[in-house]
PDB file of C-alpha atoms and ligand atoms in Angstrom:
ATOM      1  CA  MET A   1     -21.953  -8.047  -1.775  1.00 59.00           C
ATOM      2  CA  SER A   2     -21.337  -4.259  -1.634  1.00 71.00           C
ATOM      3  CA  SER A   3     -19.045  -2.798   1.088  1.00 90.00           C
ATOM      4  CA  VAL A   4     -17.928   0.658   2.203  1.00 97.00           C
ATOM      5  CA  VAL A   5     -14.355   1.092   0.981  1.00 98.00           C
ATOM      6  CA  LEU A   6     -11.755   3.563   2.405  1.00 98.00           C
ATOM      7  CA  ILE A   7      -8.738   4.410   0.326  1.00 98.00           C
ATOM      8  CA  LEU A   8      -5.899   6.060   2.174  1.00 98.00           C
ATOM      9  CA  GLY A   9      -3.645   7.693  -0.286  1.00 98.00           C
ATOM     10  CA  ALA A  10      -6.348   7.969  -2.782  1.00 98.00           C
ATOM     11  CA  LEU A  11      -4.309  10.335  -5.130  1.00 97.00           C
ATOM     12  CA  SER A  12      -1.646   7.690  -5.567  1.00 97.00           C
ATOM     13  CA  ASP A  13      -1.823   5.922  -9.036  1.00 98.00           C
ATOM     14  CA  ILE A  14      -2.341   2.585  -7.407  1.00 98.00           C
ATOM     15  CA  GLY A  15      -5.078   4.054  -5.091  1.00 98.00           C
ATOM     16  CA  ARG A  16      -6.782   5.593  -8.055  1.00 97.00           C
ATOM     17  CA  ALA A  17      -6.819   2.393  -9.904  1.00 98.00           C
ATOM     18  CA  ILE A  18      -8.317   0.470  -6.836  1.00 98.00           C
ATOM     19  CA  ALA A  19     -10.939   3.215  -6.493  1.00 98.00           C
ATOM     20  CA  HIS A  20     -12.024   2.671 -10.035  1.00 98.00           C
ATOM     21  CA  GLU A  21     -12.317  -1.219  -9.597  1.00 98.00           C
ATOM     22  CA  TYR A  22     -14.506  -0.769  -6.614  1.00 98.00           C
ATOM     23  CA  ALA A  23     -16.639   2.132  -7.941  1.00 97.00           C
ATOM     24  CA  ARG A  24     -17.433   0.036 -11.081  1.00 97.00           C
ATOM     25  CA  ARG A  25     -18.676  -2.623  -8.794  1.00 96.00           C
ATOM     26  CA  GLY A  26     -20.906  -0.028  -7.152  1.00 96.00           C
ATOM     27  CA  HIS A  27     -19.262   0.183  -3.673  1.00 97.00           C
ATOM     28  CA  VAL A  28     -19.492   3.359  -1.647  1.00 97.00           C
ATOM     29  CA  LEU A  29     -16.038   5.023  -1.390  1.00 98.00           C
ATOM     30  CA  HIS A  30     -14.193   7.259   0.981  1.00 98.00           C
ATOM     31  CA  LEU A  31     -11.134   8.744  -0.711  1.00 98.00           C
ATOM     32  CA  ALA A  32      -8.534  10.162   1.677  1.00 98.00           C
ATOM     33  CA  ALA A  33      -5.481  12.272   0.897  1.00 98.00           C
ATOM     34  CA  ARG A  34      -3.513  15.152   2.000  1.00 97.00           C
ATOM     35  CA  ARG A  35      -5.060  18.380   0.769  1.00 88.00           C
ATOM     36  CA  ALA A  36      -8.632  16.773   0.129  1.00 91.00           C
ATOM     37  CA  GLU A  37      -9.613  19.442  -2.145  1.00 92.00           C
ATOM     38  CA  ARG A  38      -7.315  17.957  -4.836  1.00 92.00           C
ATOM     39  CA  LEU A  39      -9.786  14.960  -4.657  1.00 96.00           C
ATOM     40  CA  GLU A  40     -12.645  16.857  -6.179  1.00 95.00           C
ATOM     41  CA  ALA A  41     -11.924  15.892  -9.924  1.00 94.00           C
ATOM     42  CA  GLU A  42     -11.425  12.195  -8.896  1.00 95.00           C
ATOM     43  CA  LEU A  43     -14.847  12.225  -6.937  1.00 95.00           C
ATOM     44  CA  SER A  44     -16.816  13.746  -9.828  1.00 95.00           C
ATOM     45  CA  ASP A  45     -15.297  11.380 -12.240  1.00 95.00           C
ATOM     46  CA  LEU A  46     -16.166   8.238 -10.162  1.00 96.00           C
ATOM     47  CA  ARG A  47     -19.844   9.631  -9.532  1.00 96.00           C
ATOM     48  CA  ILE A  48     -20.435  10.493 -13.257  1.00 96.00           C
ATOM     49  CA  ARG A  49     -18.767   7.316 -14.593  1.00 96.00           C
ATOM     50  CA  TYR A  50     -20.244   4.561 -12.141  1.00 97.00           C
ATOM     51  CA  GLY A  51     -22.984   6.526 -10.421  1.00 96.00           C
ATOM     52  CA  VAL A  52     -21.568   5.632  -7.006  1.00 96.00           C
ATOM     53  CA  GLN A  53     -21.547   7.497  -3.612  1.00 96.00           C
ATOM     54  CA  ALA A  54     -18.063   8.927  -2.936  1.00 96.00           C
ATOM     55  CA  HIS A  55     -16.707  11.189  -0.281  1.00 96.00           C
ATOM     56  CA  ALA A  56     -13.383  12.933   0.260  1.00 97.00           C
ATOM     57  CA  GLY A  57     -11.512  13.108   3.553  1.00 96.00           C
ATOM     58  CA  GLU A  58      -8.357  14.983   4.733  1.00 97.00           C
ATOM     59  CA  PHE A  59      -5.646  12.498   5.797  1.00 98.00           C
ATOM     60  CA  ASP A  60      -1.968  12.935   6.543  1.00 98.00           C
ATOM     61  CA  ALA A  61      -0.097   9.717   7.565  1.00 98.00           C
ATOM     62  CA  LEU A  62       2.125  12.001   9.619  1.00 98.00           C
ATOM     63  CA  ALA A  63      -0.598  13.857  11.495  1.00 98.00           C
ATOM     64  CA  PHE A  64      -0.768  10.896  13.980  1.00 98.00           C
ATOM     65  CA  ASP A  65      -2.965  12.821  16.489  1.00 98.00           C
ATOM     66  CA  THR A  66      -5.649  13.266  13.904  1.00 98.00           C
ATOM     67  CA  HIS A  67      -6.155   9.703  12.826  1.00 98.00           C
ATOM     68  CA  GLU A  68      -8.589   8.604  15.536  1.00 98.00           C
ATOM     69  CA  ALA A  69     -10.796  11.532  14.709  1.00 98.00           C
ATOM     70  CA  PHE A  70     -10.326  11.204  10.989  1.00 98.00           C
ATOM     71  CA  TYR A  71     -11.592   7.469  11.163  1.00 98.00           C
ATOM     72  CA  ALA A  72     -14.467   8.144  13.632  1.00 97.00           C
ATOM     73  CA  ALA A  73     -15.855  10.871  11.215  1.00 97.00           C
ATOM     74  CA  LEU A  74     -16.138   8.304   8.321  1.00 98.00           C
ATOM     75  CA  ASP A  75     -19.936   7.853   7.660  1.00 96.00           C
ATOM     76  CA  PRO A  76     -20.922   5.263   6.757  1.00 95.00           C
ATOM     77  CA  ALA A  77     -18.144   3.263   8.467  1.00 96.00           C
ATOM     78  CA  PRO A  78     -15.576   1.508   6.189  1.00 98.00           C
ATOM     79  CA  GLU A  79     -15.726  -2.329   5.972  1.00 97.00           C
ATOM     80  CA  LEU A  80     -12.694  -2.631   3.538  1.00 98.00           C
ATOM     81  CA  VAL A  81      -9.633  -0.370   4.116  1.00 98.00           C
ATOM     82  CA  PHE A  82      -6.691   0.184   1.797  1.00 98.00           C
ATOM     83  CA  CYS A  83      -3.499   1.557   3.195  1.00 98.00           C
ATOM     84  CA  VAL A  84      -1.868   2.626  -0.107  1.00 98.00           C
ATOM     85  CA  PHE A  85       0.013   5.822   0.521  1.00 98.00           C
ATOM     86  CA  GLY A  86       3.836   5.610   0.546  1.00 98.00           C
ATOM     87  CA  PHE A  87       6.949   7.664   0.259  1.00 98.00           C
ATOM     88  CA  TYR A  88      10.087   6.857  -1.683  1.00 98.00           C
ATOM     89  CA  ALA A  89      12.985   9.202  -1.413  1.00 97.00           C
ATOM     90  CA  ASP A  90      16.072   8.877  -3.844  1.00 96.00           C
ATOM     91  CA  PRO A  91      18.304   6.292  -2.098  1.00 96.00           C
ATOM     92  CA  GLU A  92      21.453   8.304  -2.378  1.00 96.00           C
ATOM     93  CA  ALA A  93      19.599  11.526  -1.112  1.00 97.00           C
ATOM     94  CA  ALA A  94      18.156   9.438   1.736  1.00 98.00           C
ATOM     95  CA  ARG A  95      21.602   8.157   2.657  1.00 97.00           C
ATOM     96  CA  GLN A  96      22.964  11.669   2.857  1.00 97.00           C
ATOM     97  CA  GLN A  97      20.121  13.414   4.489  1.00 98.00           C
ATOM     98  CA  TRP A  98      18.411  11.534   7.628  1.00 98.00           C
ATOM     99  CA  PRO A  99      15.347  13.594   7.525  1.00 98.00           C
ATOM    100  CA  LEU A 100      14.420  11.863   4.165  1.00 98.00           C
ATOM    101  CA  ALA A 101      15.271   8.354   5.407  1.00 98.00           C
ATOM    102  CA  ARG A 102      13.274   9.171   8.551  1.00 98.00           C
ATOM    103  CA  GLN A 103      10.274  10.466   6.456  1.00 98.00           C
ATOM    104  CA  MET A 104      10.170   7.208   4.667  1.00 98.00           C
ATOM    105  CA  MET A 105      10.018   5.302   7.849  1.00 98.00           C
ATOM    106  CA  GLU A 106       7.495   7.642   9.371  1.00 98.00           C
ATOM    107  CA  VAL A 107       5.126   7.508   6.326  1.00 98.00           C
ATOM    108  CA  ASN A 108       5.562   3.864   5.283  1.00 98.00           C
ATOM    109  CA  TYR A 109       5.686   2.365   8.738  1.00 98.00           C
ATOM    110  CA  VAL A 110       4.732   4.576  11.592  1.00 98.00           C
ATOM    111  CA  GLY A 111       1.933   6.418   9.799  1.00 98.00           C
ATOM    112  CA  ALA A 112       0.580   3.162   8.120  1.00 98.00           C
ATOM    113  CA  THR A 113       0.507   1.361  11.483  1.00 98.00           C
ATOM    114  CA  SER A 114      -0.994   4.380  13.285  1.00 98.00           C
ATOM    115  CA  ILE A 115      -4.108   4.436  11.088  1.00 98.00           C
ATOM    116  CA  MET A 116      -4.266   0.686  10.664  1.00 98.00           C
ATOM    117  CA  GLU A 117      -4.351   0.286  14.399  1.00 98.00           C
ATOM    118  CA  VAL A 118      -7.361   2.626  14.592  1.00 98.00           C
ATOM    119  CA  ALA A 119      -9.249   0.679  11.802  1.00 98.00           C
ATOM    120  CA  ALA A 120      -8.331  -2.615  13.414  1.00 98.00           C
ATOM    121  CA  ARG A 121      -9.941  -1.745  16.650  1.00 98.00           C
ATOM    122  CA  GLN A 122     -13.090  -0.623  14.971  1.00 97.00           C
ATOM    123  CA  MET A 123     -13.368  -3.682  12.867  1.00 97.00           C
ATOM    124  CA  GLU A 124     -12.565  -5.905  15.956  1.00 97.00           C
ATOM    125  CA  THR A 125     -15.461  -4.410  17.699  1.00 97.00           C
ATOM    126  CA  ALA A 126     -17.677  -4.995  14.643  1.00 96.00           C
ATOM    127  CA  GLY A 127     -16.411  -8.548  14.305  1.00 97.00           C
ATOM    128  CA  LYS A 128     -15.898  -8.172  10.539  1.00 97.00           C
ATOM    129  CA  GLY A 129     -14.053  -6.207   7.856  1.00 97.00           C
ATOM    130  CA  CYS A 130     -10.913  -6.382   5.702  1.00 98.00           C
ATOM    131  CA  LEU A 131      -7.719  -4.375   5.980  1.00 98.00           C
ATOM    132  CA  VAL A 132      -5.355  -4.262   2.943  1.00 98.00           C
ATOM    133  CA  GLY A 133      -1.783  -3.005   3.277  1.00 98.00           C
ATOM    134  CA  ILE A 134       0.292  -2.193   0.282  1.00 98.00           C
ATOM    135  CA  SER A 135       3.860  -3.007   1.098  1.00 98.00           C
ATOM    136  CA  SER A 136       6.467  -4.037  -1.488  1.00 98.00           C
ATOM    137  CA  VAL A 137       8.899  -6.677  -2.742  1.00 98.00           C
ATOM    138  CA  ALA A 138      11.627  -4.186  -1.569  1.00 98.00           C
ATOM    139  CA  GLY A 139      10.712  -5.280   2.017  1.00 98.00           C
ATOM    140  CA  ASP A 140      11.786  -9.001   1.243  1.00 98.00           C
ATOM    141  CA  ARG A 141      15.464  -8.459   1.370  1.00 98.00           C
ATOM    142  CA  GLY A 142      17.535  -5.417   2.172  1.00 97.00           C
ATOM    143  CA  ARG A 143      19.531  -4.437  -0.860  1.00 95.00           C
ATOM    144  CA  ALA A 144      22.374  -1.919  -1.155  1.00 94.00           C
ATOM    145  CA  LYS A 145      20.319   0.202  -3.618  1.00 91.00           C
ATOM    146  CA  ASN A 146      17.191   0.888  -1.621  1.00 95.00           C
ATOM    147  CA  TYR A 147      17.630  -0.584   1.916  1.00 97.00           C
ATOM    148  CA  LEU A 148      16.272   2.554   3.635  1.00 98.00           C
ATOM    149  CA  TYR A 149      12.887   2.275   1.816  1.00 98.00           C
ATOM    150  CA  GLY A 150      13.011  -1.574   1.837  1.00 98.00           C
ATOM    151  CA  SER A 151      13.362  -1.666   5.645  1.00 98.00           C
ATOM    152  CA  SER A 152      10.303   0.627   6.040  1.00 98.00           C
ATOM    153  CA  LYS A 153       8.371  -1.836   3.936  1.00 98.00           C
ATOM    154  CA  ALA A 154       9.835  -4.877   5.793  1.00 98.00           C
ATOM    155  CA  ALA A 155       8.662  -3.398   8.954  1.00 98.00           C
ATOM    156  CA  PHE A 156       5.077  -2.849   7.543  1.00 98.00           C
ATOM    157  CA  THR A 157       4.961  -6.441   6.217  1.00 98.00           C
ATOM    158  CA  ALA A 158       5.938  -7.865   9.496  1.00 98.00           C
ATOM    159  CA  TYR A 159       3.130  -5.546  11.167  1.00 98.00           C
ATOM    160  CA  LEU A 160       0.616  -6.995   8.705  1.00 98.00           C
ATOM    161  CA  SER A 161       1.544 -10.418   9.433  1.00 98.00           C
ATOM    162  CA  GLY A 162       0.895  -9.828  13.184  1.00 98.00           C
ATOM    163  CA  LEU A 163      -2.172  -7.982  12.691  1.00 98.00           C
ATOM    164  CA  ARG A 164      -3.617 -10.813  10.499  1.00 98.00           C
ATOM    165  CA  ASN A 165      -2.809 -13.197  13.382  1.00 98.00           C
ATOM    166  CA  ARG A 166      -4.333 -11.078  16.033  1.00 98.00           C
ATOM    167  CA  LEU A 167      -7.493 -10.391  13.938  1.00 98.00           C
ATOM    168  CA  TYR A 168      -8.239 -13.818  12.469  1.00 98.00           C
ATOM    169  CA  PRO A 169     -10.168 -15.107  15.443  1.00 98.00           C
ATOM    170  CA  LYS A 170     -12.147 -11.828  15.521  1.00 97.00           C
ATOM    171  CA  GLY A 171     -13.647 -12.432  12.004  1.00 97.00           C
ATOM    172  CA  VAL A 172     -11.408  -9.688  10.465  1.00 98.00           C
ATOM    173  CA  HIS A 173      -9.230 -10.326   7.349  1.00 98.00           C
ATOM    174  CA  VAL A 174      -5.910  -8.760   6.708  1.00 98.00           C
ATOM    175  CA  LEU A 175      -4.168  -8.913   3.017  1.00 98.00           C
ATOM    176  CA  THR A 176      -0.541  -8.082   2.547  1.00 98.00           C
ATOM    177  CA  VAL A 177       0.230  -6.851  -1.036  1.00 98.00           C
ATOM    178  CA  LYS A 178       3.636  -6.888  -2.368  1.00 98.00           C
ATOM    179  CA  PRO A 179       3.909  -5.185  -5.823  1.00 98.00           C
ATOM    180  CA  GLY A 180       7.035  -5.394  -7.860  1.00 98.00           C
ATOM    181  CA  PHE A 181       8.060  -2.437 -10.146  1.00 97.00           C
ATOM    182  CA  VAL A 182       4.863  -0.454 -11.291  1.00 98.00           C
ATOM    183  CA  HIS A 183       4.678   2.495 -13.639  1.00 97.00           C
ATOM    184  CA  THR A 184       3.531   5.302 -11.328  1.00 97.00           C
ATOM    185  CA  GLN A 185       4.480   9.001 -10.247  1.00 95.00           C
ATOM    186  CA  MET A 186       6.714   7.307  -7.620  1.00 95.00           C
ATOM    187  CA  THR A 187       8.882   5.558 -10.242  1.00 95.00           C
ATOM    188  CA  ALA A 188       8.463   7.856 -13.154  1.00 94.00           C
ATOM    189  CA  HIS A 189      11.994   9.017 -12.890  1.00 93.00           C
ATOM    190  CA  LEU A 190      13.514   5.555 -12.610  1.00 93.00           C
ATOM    191  CA  ASP A 191      14.870   3.329 -15.420  1.00 92.00           C
ATOM    192  CA  LEU A 192      12.748   0.321 -14.810  1.00 93.00           C
ATOM    193  CA  PRO A 193      13.122  -2.925 -16.931  1.00 94.00           C
ATOM    194  CA  PRO A 194       9.999  -2.763 -19.176  1.00 93.00           C
ATOM    195  CA  LEU A 195       9.271  -6.541 -19.096  1.00 93.00           C
ATOM    196  CA  LEU A 196       9.104  -6.601 -15.310  1.00 95.00           C
ATOM    197  CA  THR A 197       7.239  -3.358 -14.889  1.00 96.00           C
ATOM    198  CA  SER A 198       3.458  -3.412 -14.373  1.00 98.00           C
ATOM    199  CA  THR A 199       0.460  -1.033 -14.300  1.00 98.00           C
ATOM    200  CA  PRO A 200      -1.490   0.333 -11.434  1.00 98.00           C
ATOM    201  CA  GLN A 201      -4.539  -1.204 -13.146  1.00 98.00           C
ATOM    202  CA  ARG A 202      -2.941  -4.595 -13.086  1.00 98.00           C
ATOM    203  CA  VAL A 203      -1.924  -4.345  -9.517  1.00 98.00           C
ATOM    204  CA  ALA A 204      -5.667  -3.052  -8.689  1.00 98.00           C
ATOM    205  CA  ARG A 205      -7.188  -6.140 -10.442  1.00 98.00           C
ATOM    206  CA  ASP A 206      -4.986  -8.435  -8.595  1.00 98.00           C
ATOM    207  CA  VAL A 207      -5.870  -6.684  -5.286  1.00 98.00           C
ATOM    208  CA  VAL A 208      -9.593  -7.046  -5.972  1.00 98.00           C
ATOM    209  CA  SER A 209      -9.351 -10.643  -6.821  1.00 98.00           C
ATOM    210  CA  ALA A 210      -7.243 -11.438  -3.585  1.00 98.00           C
ATOM    211  CA  VAL A 211      -9.624  -9.584  -1.419  1.00 98.00           C
ATOM    212  CA  LYS A 212     -12.535 -11.747  -2.895  1.00 97.00           C
ATOM    213  CA  LYS A 213     -10.555 -15.016  -2.332  1.00 98.00           C
ATOM    214  CA  ARG A 214      -9.523 -13.998   1.111  1.00 97.00           C
ATOM    215  CA  LYS A 215      -5.792 -14.347   0.391  1.00 98.00           C
ATOM    216  CA  ASN A 216      -3.325 -13.615   3.168  1.00 98.00           C
ATOM    217  CA  LEU A 217      -0.398 -12.269   0.910  1.00 98.00           C
ATOM    218  CA  ILE A 218       0.001 -11.741  -2.747  1.00 98.00           C
ATOM    219  CA  TYR A 219       2.817 -10.642  -5.047  1.00 98.00           C
ATOM    220  CA  THR A 220       1.674  -8.618  -7.984  1.00 98.00           C
ATOM    221  CA  PRO A 221       2.177  -9.508 -10.790  1.00 97.00           C
ATOM    222  CA  TRP A 222       2.426 -13.299  -9.466  1.00 98.00           C
ATOM    223  CA  TYR A 223       5.877 -13.854 -10.950  1.00 97.00           C
ATOM    224  CA  TRP A 224       7.497 -11.548  -8.420  1.00 98.00           C
ATOM    225  CA  ARG A 225       7.008 -14.329  -5.842  1.00 98.00           C
ATOM    226  CA  TYR A 226       9.542 -16.508  -7.710  1.00 98.00           C
ATOM    227  CA  ILE A 227      11.824 -13.564  -8.338  1.00 97.00           C
ATOM    228  CA  MET A 228      11.980 -12.634  -4.637  1.00 98.00           C
ATOM    229  CA  LEU A 229      12.291 -16.308  -3.805  1.00 98.00           C
ATOM    230  CA  ALA A 230      15.377 -16.625  -5.855  1.00 97.00           C
ATOM    231  CA  ILE A 231      16.759 -13.367  -4.378  1.00 97.00           C
ATOM    232  CA  LYS A 232      16.006 -14.641  -0.822  1.00 97.00           C
ATOM    233  CA  LEU A 233      17.902 -17.822  -1.517  1.00 97.00           C
ATOM    234  CA  ILE A 234      21.116 -16.152  -2.328  1.00 97.00           C
ATOM    235  CA  PRO A 235      23.493 -16.797   0.547  1.00 97.00           C
ATOM    236  CA  GLU A 236      24.558 -13.756   2.425  1.00 96.00           C
ATOM    237  CA  TRP A 237      28.371 -14.276   1.547  1.00 96.00           C
ATOM    238  CA  LEU A 238      27.555 -14.005  -2.106  1.00 96.00           C
ATOM    239  CA  PHE A 239      24.849 -11.376  -1.650  1.00 96.00           C
ATOM    240  CA  LYS A 240      26.948  -8.813  -0.123  1.00 94.00           C
ATOM    241  CA  ARG A 241      29.471  -9.070  -3.125  1.00 94.00           C
ATOM    242  CA  LEU A 242      26.660  -8.572  -5.712  1.00 92.00           C
ATOM    243  CA  SER A 243      25.823  -4.973  -4.505  1.00 76.00           C
ATOM    244  CA  ILE A 244      22.410  -5.089  -6.299  1.00 79.00           C
TER     245      ILE A 244
HETATM  246  N1  NAP B  18       5.374   2.138  -7.969  1.00 89.49           N
HETATM  247  C1  NAP B  18       5.903   0.999  -7.474  1.00 89.49           C
HETATM  248  O1  NAP B  18       6.914   0.538  -8.175  1.00 89.49           O
HETATM  249  C2  NAP B  18       5.603   0.414  -6.181  1.00 89.49           C
HETATM  250  C3  NAP B  18       6.198  -0.871  -5.915  1.00 89.49           C
HETATM  251  C4  NAP B  18       5.995  -1.551  -4.700  1.00 89.49           C
HETATM  252  C5  NAP B  18       5.201  -0.938  -3.891  1.00 89.49           C
HETATM  253  N2  NAP B  18       4.608   0.456  -4.103  1.00 89.49           N
HETATM  254  C6  NAP B  18       3.797   1.110  -3.043  1.00 89.49           C
HETATM  255  O2  NAP B  18       2.585   1.363  -3.640  1.00 89.49           O
HETATM  256  C7  NAP B  18       1.961   2.377  -2.878  1.00 89.49           C
HETATM  257  C8  NAP B  18       1.277   3.459  -3.807  1.00 89.49           C
HETATM  258  O3  NAP B  18       2.434   4.010  -4.602  1.00 89.49           O
HETATM  259  P1  NAP B  18       2.439   4.576  -6.067  1.00 89.49           P
HETATM  260  O4  NAP B  18       3.365   3.699  -6.755  1.00 89.49           O
HETATM  261  O5  NAP B  18       0.922   4.510  -6.572  1.00 89.49           O
HETATM  262  O6  NAP B  18       2.965   5.968  -6.049  1.00 89.49           O
HETATM  263  P2  NAP B  18       2.443   7.444  -6.003  1.00 89.49           P
HETATM  264  O7  NAP B  18       1.454   7.588  -7.204  1.00 89.49           O
HETATM  265  O8  NAP B  18       3.513   8.343  -5.989  1.00 89.49           O
HETATM  266  O9  NAP B  18       1.557   7.615  -4.661  1.00 89.49           O
HETATM  267  C9  NAP B  18       2.210   7.846  -3.421  1.00 89.49           C
HETATM  268  C10 NAP B  18       1.113   8.560  -2.547  1.00 89.49           C
HETATM  269  O10 NAP B  18       1.459   8.613  -1.262  1.00 89.49           O
HETATM  270  C11 NAP B  18       1.102   9.802  -0.697  1.00 89.49           C
HETATM  271  N3  NAP B  18       1.568  10.220   0.525  1.00 89.49           N
HETATM  272  C12 NAP B  18       2.886  10.441   0.746  1.00 89.49           C
HETATM  273  N4  NAP B  18       3.145  10.905   1.922  1.00 89.49           N
HETATM  274  C13 NAP B  18       2.029  10.913   2.456  1.00 89.49           C
HETATM  275  C14 NAP B  18       1.533  11.349   3.907  1.00 89.49           C
HETATM  276  N5  NAP B  18       2.333  11.846   4.753  1.00 89.49           N
HETATM  277  N6  NAP B  18       0.208  11.258   4.124  1.00 89.49           N
HETATM  278  C15 NAP B  18      -0.762  10.871   3.146  1.00 89.49           C
HETATM  279  N7  NAP B  18      -0.246  10.413   1.989  1.00 89.49           N
HETATM  280  C16 NAP B  18       0.988  10.563   1.638  1.00 89.49           C
HETATM  281  C17 NAP B  18       1.089  10.797  -1.818  1.00 89.49           C
HETATM  282  O11 NAP B  18       0.243  11.898  -1.545  1.00 89.49           O
HETATM  283  P3  NAP B  18       0.370  13.311  -2.218  1.00 89.49           P
HETATM  284  O12 NAP B  18      -0.201  13.298  -3.477  1.00 89.49           O
HETATM  285  O13 NAP B  18      -0.107  14.238  -1.172  1.00 89.49           O
HETATM  286  O14 NAP B  18       2.058  13.561  -2.367  1.00 89.49           O
HETATM  287  C18 NAP B  18       0.780   9.940  -3.175  1.00 89.49           C
HETATM  288  O15 NAP B  18      -0.552  10.000  -3.433  1.00 89.49           O
HETATM  289  C19 NAP B  18       3.033   3.004  -2.034  1.00 89.49           C
HETATM  290  O16 NAP B  18       2.795   2.330  -0.645  1.00 89.49           O
HETATM  291  C20 NAP B  18       4.273   2.402  -2.527  1.00 89.49           C
HETATM  292  O17 NAP B  18       5.387   2.314  -1.598  1.00 89.49           O
HETATM  293  C21 NAP B  18       4.919   1.062  -5.267  1.00 89.49           C
END
């Protein structure tokens, strides 16, 4: 069944890959990003390639006061919402400059929950819909290397769990997605282990399949579930000495 899809953070590499998956299946798309004029090339590509209806919307996760009006203006109303945007600052820079750490928390948690709450209220009233949050394996355990980013994602993961709990009896589904390392603009400057680094297209395919199967939480690729399980099992007295 075709639904109306909203992608928040549509210029992210993962957001783009998700858009292609749904456009290929003939869904109507709303793509939202900061400076929406940058979406024009993406919209034309999707329309020409797949012959779908695709619309652009101006969305800034930090412009909290605009979220209600932004969502209300979406026509047709979304039935499937992807919260994909995110901000990752260099961990050392974030430790030295509080505004960068704060921006990660505001984009990844406050901004994400602000717009998800708006969408949740609309779907609750409609009695149907699906909300998908792109969190991260980094939220599973605070690590010396990236605990400021990780804690913003941990908060988002906890939020999604509660939202799923609240909306289940209302007929609205909530999916939490925890990608491992992915080759994107966000990680382009990082030296990631090739064997453990996935692609936005792989993440997008896993997400589409999880939405279809109404899964609650996925790790993508799947093996990250076991990597994170092992990391979570390390006792704290040892973990603090590893400094990973
Ligand atoms: N890459 C990985 O290894 C990895 C792993 C786990 C989770 N994730 C998560 O996956 C999601 C997608 O990231 P990606 O890897 O595809 O990175 P990306 O290509 O760098 O995308 C990040 C996007 O977030 C948008 N954004 C940042 N601040 C925003 C704001 N205030 N309002 C609206 N949009 C904002 C950026 O928009 P502009 O173009 O306007 O800057 C950009 O399009 C993120 O939530 C990220 O945390 C990524």
